Short mmCIF file of C-alpha atoms in Angstrom, two decimals:
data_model
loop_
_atom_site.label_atom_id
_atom_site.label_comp_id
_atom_site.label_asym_id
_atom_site.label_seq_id
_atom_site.Cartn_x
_atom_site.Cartn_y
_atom_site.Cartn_z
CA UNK E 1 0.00 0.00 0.00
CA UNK E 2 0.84 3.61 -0.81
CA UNK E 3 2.69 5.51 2.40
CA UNK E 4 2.08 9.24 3.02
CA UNK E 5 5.22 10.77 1.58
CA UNK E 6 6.94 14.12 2.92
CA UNK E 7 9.18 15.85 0.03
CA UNK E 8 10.80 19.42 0.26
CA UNK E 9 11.48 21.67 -2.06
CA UNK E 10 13.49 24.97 -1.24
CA UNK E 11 11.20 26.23 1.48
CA UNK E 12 8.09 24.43 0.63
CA UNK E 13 6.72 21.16 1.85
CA UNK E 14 4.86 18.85 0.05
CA UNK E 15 2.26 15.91 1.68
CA UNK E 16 1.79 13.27 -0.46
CA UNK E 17 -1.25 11.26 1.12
CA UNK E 18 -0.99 7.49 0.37
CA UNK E 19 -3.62 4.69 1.38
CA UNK E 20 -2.07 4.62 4.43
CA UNK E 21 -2.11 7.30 6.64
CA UNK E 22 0.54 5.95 9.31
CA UNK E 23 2.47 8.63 11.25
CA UNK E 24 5.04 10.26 9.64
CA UNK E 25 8.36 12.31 10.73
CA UNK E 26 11.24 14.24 8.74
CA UNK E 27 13.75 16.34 9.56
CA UNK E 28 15.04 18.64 7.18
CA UNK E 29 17.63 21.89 7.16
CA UNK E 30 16.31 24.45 5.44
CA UNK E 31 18.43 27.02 4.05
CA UNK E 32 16.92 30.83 3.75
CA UNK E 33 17.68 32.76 0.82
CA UNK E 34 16.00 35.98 1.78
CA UNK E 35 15.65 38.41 5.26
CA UNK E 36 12.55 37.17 5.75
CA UNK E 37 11.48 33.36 4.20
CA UNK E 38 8.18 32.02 3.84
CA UNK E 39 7.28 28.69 4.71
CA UNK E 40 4.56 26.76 2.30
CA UNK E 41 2.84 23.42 3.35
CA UNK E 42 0.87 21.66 0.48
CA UNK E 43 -1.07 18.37 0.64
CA UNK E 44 -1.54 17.32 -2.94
CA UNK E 45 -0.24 20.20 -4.79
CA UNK E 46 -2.82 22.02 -2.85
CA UNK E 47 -1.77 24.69 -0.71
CA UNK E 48 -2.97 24.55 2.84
CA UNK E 49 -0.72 27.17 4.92
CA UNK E 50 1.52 30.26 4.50
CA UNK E 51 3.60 30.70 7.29
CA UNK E 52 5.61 33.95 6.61
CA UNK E 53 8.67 33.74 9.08
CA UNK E 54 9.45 37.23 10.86
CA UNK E 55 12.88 38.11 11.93
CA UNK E 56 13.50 39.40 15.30
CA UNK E 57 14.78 42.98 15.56
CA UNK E 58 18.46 40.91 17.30
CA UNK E 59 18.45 39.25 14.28
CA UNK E 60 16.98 40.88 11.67
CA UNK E 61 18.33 39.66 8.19
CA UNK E 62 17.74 35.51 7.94
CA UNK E 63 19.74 35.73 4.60
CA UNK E 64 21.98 32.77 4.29
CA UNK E 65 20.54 31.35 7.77
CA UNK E 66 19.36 27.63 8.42
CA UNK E 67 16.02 26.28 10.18
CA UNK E 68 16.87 23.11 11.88
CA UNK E 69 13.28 21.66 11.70
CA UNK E 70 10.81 18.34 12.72
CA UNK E 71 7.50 18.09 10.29
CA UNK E 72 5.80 15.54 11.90
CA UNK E 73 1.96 13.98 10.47
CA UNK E 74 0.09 12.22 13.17
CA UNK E 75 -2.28 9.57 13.09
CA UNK E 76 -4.70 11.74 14.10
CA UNK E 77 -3.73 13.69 10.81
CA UNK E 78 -2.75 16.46 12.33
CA UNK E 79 0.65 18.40 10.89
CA UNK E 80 3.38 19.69 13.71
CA UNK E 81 6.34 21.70 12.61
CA UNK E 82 9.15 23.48 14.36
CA UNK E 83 12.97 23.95 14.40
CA UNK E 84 16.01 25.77 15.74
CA UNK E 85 17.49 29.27 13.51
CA UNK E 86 20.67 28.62 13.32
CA UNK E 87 24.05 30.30 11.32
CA UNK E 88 25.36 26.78 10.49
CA UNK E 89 23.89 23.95 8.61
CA UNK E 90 25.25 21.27 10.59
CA UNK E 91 24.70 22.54 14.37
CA UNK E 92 22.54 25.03 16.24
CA UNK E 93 21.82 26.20 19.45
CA UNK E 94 19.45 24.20 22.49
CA UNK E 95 17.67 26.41 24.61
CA UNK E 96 20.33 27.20 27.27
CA UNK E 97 22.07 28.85 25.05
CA UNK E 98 21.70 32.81 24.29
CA UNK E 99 21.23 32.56 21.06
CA UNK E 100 18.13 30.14 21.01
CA UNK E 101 16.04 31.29 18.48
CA UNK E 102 13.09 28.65 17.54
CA UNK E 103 9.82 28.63 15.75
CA UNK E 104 6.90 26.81 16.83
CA UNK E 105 4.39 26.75 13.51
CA UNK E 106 0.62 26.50 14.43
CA UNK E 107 -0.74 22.90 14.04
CA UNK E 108 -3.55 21.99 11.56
CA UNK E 109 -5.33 18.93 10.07
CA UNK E 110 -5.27 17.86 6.54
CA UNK E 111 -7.93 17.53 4.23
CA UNK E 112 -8.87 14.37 5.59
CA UNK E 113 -9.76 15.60 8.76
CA UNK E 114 -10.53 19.15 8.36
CA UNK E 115 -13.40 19.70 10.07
CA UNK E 116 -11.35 19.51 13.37
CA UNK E 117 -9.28 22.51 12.23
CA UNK E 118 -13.06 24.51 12.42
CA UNK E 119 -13.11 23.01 16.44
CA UNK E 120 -9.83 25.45 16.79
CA UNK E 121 -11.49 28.36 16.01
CA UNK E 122 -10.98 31.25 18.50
CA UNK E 123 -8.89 28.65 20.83
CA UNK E 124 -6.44 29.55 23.04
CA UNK E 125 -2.61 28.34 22.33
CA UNK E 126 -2.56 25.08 24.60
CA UNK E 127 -6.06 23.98 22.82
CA UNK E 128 -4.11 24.78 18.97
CA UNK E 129 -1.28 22.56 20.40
CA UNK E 130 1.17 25.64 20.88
CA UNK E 131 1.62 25.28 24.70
CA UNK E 132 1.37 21.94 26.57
CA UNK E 133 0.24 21.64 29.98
CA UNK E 134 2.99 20.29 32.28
CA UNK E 135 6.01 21.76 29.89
CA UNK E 136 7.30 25.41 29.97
CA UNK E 137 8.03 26.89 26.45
CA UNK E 138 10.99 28.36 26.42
CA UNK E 139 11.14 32.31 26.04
CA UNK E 140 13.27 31.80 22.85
CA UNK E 141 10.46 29.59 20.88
CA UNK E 142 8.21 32.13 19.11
CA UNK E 143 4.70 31.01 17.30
CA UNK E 144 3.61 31.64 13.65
CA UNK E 145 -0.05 31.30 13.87
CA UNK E 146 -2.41 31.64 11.22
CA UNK E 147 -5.68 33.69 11.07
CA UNK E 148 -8.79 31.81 11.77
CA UNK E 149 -10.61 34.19 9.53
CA UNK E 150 -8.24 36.08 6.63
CA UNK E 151 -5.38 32.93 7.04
CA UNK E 152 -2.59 35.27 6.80
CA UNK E 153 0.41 34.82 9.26
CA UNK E 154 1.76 36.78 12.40
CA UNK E 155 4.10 35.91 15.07
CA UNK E 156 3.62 35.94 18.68
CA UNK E 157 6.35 35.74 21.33
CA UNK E 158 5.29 34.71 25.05
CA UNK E 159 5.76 34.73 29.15
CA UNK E 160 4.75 32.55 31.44
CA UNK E 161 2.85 34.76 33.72
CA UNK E 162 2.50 32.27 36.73
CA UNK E 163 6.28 32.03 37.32
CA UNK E 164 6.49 36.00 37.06
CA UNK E 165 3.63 36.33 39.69
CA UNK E 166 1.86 38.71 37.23
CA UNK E 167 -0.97 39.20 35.34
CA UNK E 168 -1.84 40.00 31.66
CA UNK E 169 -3.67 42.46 29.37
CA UNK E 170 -4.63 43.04 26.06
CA UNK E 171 -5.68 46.03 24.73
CA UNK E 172 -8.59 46.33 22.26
CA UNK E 173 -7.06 46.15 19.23
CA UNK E 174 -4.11 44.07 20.27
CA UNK E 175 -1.78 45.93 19.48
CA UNK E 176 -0.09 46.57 23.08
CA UNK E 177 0.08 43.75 26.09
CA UNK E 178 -0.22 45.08 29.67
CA UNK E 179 1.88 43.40 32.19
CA UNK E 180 0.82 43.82 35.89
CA UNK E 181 2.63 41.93 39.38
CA UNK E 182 0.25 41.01 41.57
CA UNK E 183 1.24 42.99 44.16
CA UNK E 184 0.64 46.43 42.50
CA UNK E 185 -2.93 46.42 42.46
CA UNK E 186 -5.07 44.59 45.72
CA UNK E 187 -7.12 41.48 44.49
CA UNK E 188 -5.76 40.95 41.01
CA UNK E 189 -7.03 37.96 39.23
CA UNK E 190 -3.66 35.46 39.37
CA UNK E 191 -3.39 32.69 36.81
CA UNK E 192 -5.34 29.32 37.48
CA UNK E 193 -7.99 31.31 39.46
CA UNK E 194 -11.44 30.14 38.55
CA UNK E 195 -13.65 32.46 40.43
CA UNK E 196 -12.86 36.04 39.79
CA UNK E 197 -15.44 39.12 41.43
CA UNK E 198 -16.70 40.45 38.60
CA UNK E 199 -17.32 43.68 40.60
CA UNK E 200 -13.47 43.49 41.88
CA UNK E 201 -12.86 42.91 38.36
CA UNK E 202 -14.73 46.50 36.94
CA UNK E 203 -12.93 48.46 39.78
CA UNK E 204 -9.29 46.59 39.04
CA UNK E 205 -9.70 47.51 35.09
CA UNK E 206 -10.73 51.49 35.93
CA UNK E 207 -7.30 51.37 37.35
CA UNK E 208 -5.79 50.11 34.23
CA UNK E 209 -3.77 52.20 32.40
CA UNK E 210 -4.30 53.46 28.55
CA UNK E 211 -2.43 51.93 26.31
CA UNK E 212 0.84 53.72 24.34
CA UNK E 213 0.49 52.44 20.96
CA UNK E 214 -3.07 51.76 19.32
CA UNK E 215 -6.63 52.74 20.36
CA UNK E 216 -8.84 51.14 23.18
CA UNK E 217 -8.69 50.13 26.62
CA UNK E 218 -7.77 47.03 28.42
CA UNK E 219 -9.78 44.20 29.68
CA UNK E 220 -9.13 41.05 31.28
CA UNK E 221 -11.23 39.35 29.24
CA UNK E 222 -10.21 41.28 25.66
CA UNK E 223 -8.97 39.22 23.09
CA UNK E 224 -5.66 38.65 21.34
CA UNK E 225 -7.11 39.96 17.53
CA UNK E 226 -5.33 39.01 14.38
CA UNK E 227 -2.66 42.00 13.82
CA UNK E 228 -4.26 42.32 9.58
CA UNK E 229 -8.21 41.96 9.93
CA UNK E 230 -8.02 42.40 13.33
CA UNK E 231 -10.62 39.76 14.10
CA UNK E 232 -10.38 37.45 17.29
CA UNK E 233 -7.69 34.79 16.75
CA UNK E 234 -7.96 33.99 21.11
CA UNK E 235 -11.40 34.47 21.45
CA UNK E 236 -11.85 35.05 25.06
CA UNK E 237 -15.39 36.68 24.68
CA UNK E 238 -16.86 33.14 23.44
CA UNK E 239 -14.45 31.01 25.52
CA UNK E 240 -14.15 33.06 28.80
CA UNK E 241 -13.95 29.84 30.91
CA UNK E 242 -10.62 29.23 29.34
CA UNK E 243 -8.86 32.76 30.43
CA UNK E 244 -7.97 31.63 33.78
CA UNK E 245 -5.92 28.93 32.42
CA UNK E 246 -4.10 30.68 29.40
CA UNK E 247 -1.33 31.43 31.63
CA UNK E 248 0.94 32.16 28.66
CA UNK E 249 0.90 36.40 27.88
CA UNK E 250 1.78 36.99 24.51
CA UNK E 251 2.77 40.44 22.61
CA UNK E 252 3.51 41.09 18.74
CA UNK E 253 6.91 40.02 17.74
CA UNK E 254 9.18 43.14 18.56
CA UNK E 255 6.59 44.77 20.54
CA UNK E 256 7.71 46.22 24.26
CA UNK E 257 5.08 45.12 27.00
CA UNK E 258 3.55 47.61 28.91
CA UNK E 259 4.16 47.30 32.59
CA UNK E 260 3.12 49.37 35.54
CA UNK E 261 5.95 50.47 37.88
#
């Protein structure tokens, strides 16, 4: 029988689905020929995802640069890609090291099994296999996610806001993250906490700040919007049982936090 096939070509990747659908891994160096490379996955010939690969302002030329990478297919069908930026083709960095750059690409399902990708709409990261419970991400891994509504690509980078005791913001329009210790403002939600005052709540977010860069206000319970159409890509108005345990804050690559001193 016919065995799903993984073949690369320059920077895109091409699925081959075979008769049977068995899990699949490959690791591959790919080799960037411009500042900032895009990343194409097709199943078929058909093109499924566009991940457009953002340099950070450290490093911000990935001309003649290598991705150390993993594309792994499931046997749930589900496609899981990341790798290490490196200057070498034959060694990179791990995570201890300063340099640690890595990209985490956003999960998806093939064709086969598409209607699950429609269950990840407006989903926080742990739920689109970003974050896993149990395992911190490293600072140095940033996510390429992919709009749930106009499919074009932006990068987040993260904190774990339970080990740095604080809590997280996001302004209306996303465009600006407020970072807040718990001990700067008297019964601030903390991560993991289930019930939260929604009175306390209205009199902690009149305290809040405005934010620096882009229009709004912030709310605990605003969500992360796509940085192009600007529609919810976290929706935390139609999922607000899951912002307790989104203990991951996230912020536009290259974009300062806001924090109150």
């Amino acid at each position: 029988m016919l065995k799903r096939k993984i073949k690369i070509t320059e920077t895109d990747i091409h699925i081959h689905s075979g008769l049977l659908n068995s899990a699949t891994e490959k690791e591959h160096v790919f080799h960037f020929e411009n500042s900032q490379p895009t990343l194409r996955v097709f199943e078929n010939k058909q093109l499924l995802r566009t991940f457009n690969i953002e340099p950070l302002s450290s490093n911000p030329d990935l001309t003649g640069q290598f991705l150390h990478s993993s594309i792994r297919i499931l046997d749930n069908e589900s496609v899981m890609i990341d790798g290490i930026i490196s200057r070498y083709p034959n060694e990179h960095p791990d995570w201890k090291s300063d340099d640690y750059e890595a990209i985490r690409f956003q999960p998806f399902f093939l064709n086969s099994n598409e209607q699950e990708n429609h269950k990840l709409k407006g989903q926080g990261l742990f739920v689109r296999g970003l974050h896993f419970s149990g395992t911190v991400t490293p600072s140095g891994v940033r996510t390429v996610c992919i709009c749930d509504y106009c499919n074009r690509s932006f990068t987040l980078q993260h904190f774990h806001a339970g080990f740095s005791e604080s809590q997280y913001f996001y302004s209306s329009d996303s465009k600006q993250t407020l970072v807040i210790k718990y001990s700067k403002i008297p019964n601030l939600p903390t991560q993991l906490q289930e019930s939260i005052s929604e009175r306390q709540l209205k009199e902690i977010e009149e305290q809040l700040p405005s934010p620096t860069t882009g229009n709004g206000t912030y709310r605990y319970f605003n969500s992360f919007r796509c940085p192009h159409c600007s529609d919810p890509f976290i929706d935390f108005h139609s999922n607000p049982n899951s912002r307790p345990n989104e203990y991951y804050g996230y912020r536009l690559i290259n974009q300062d936090f806001q924090t109150v001193e």
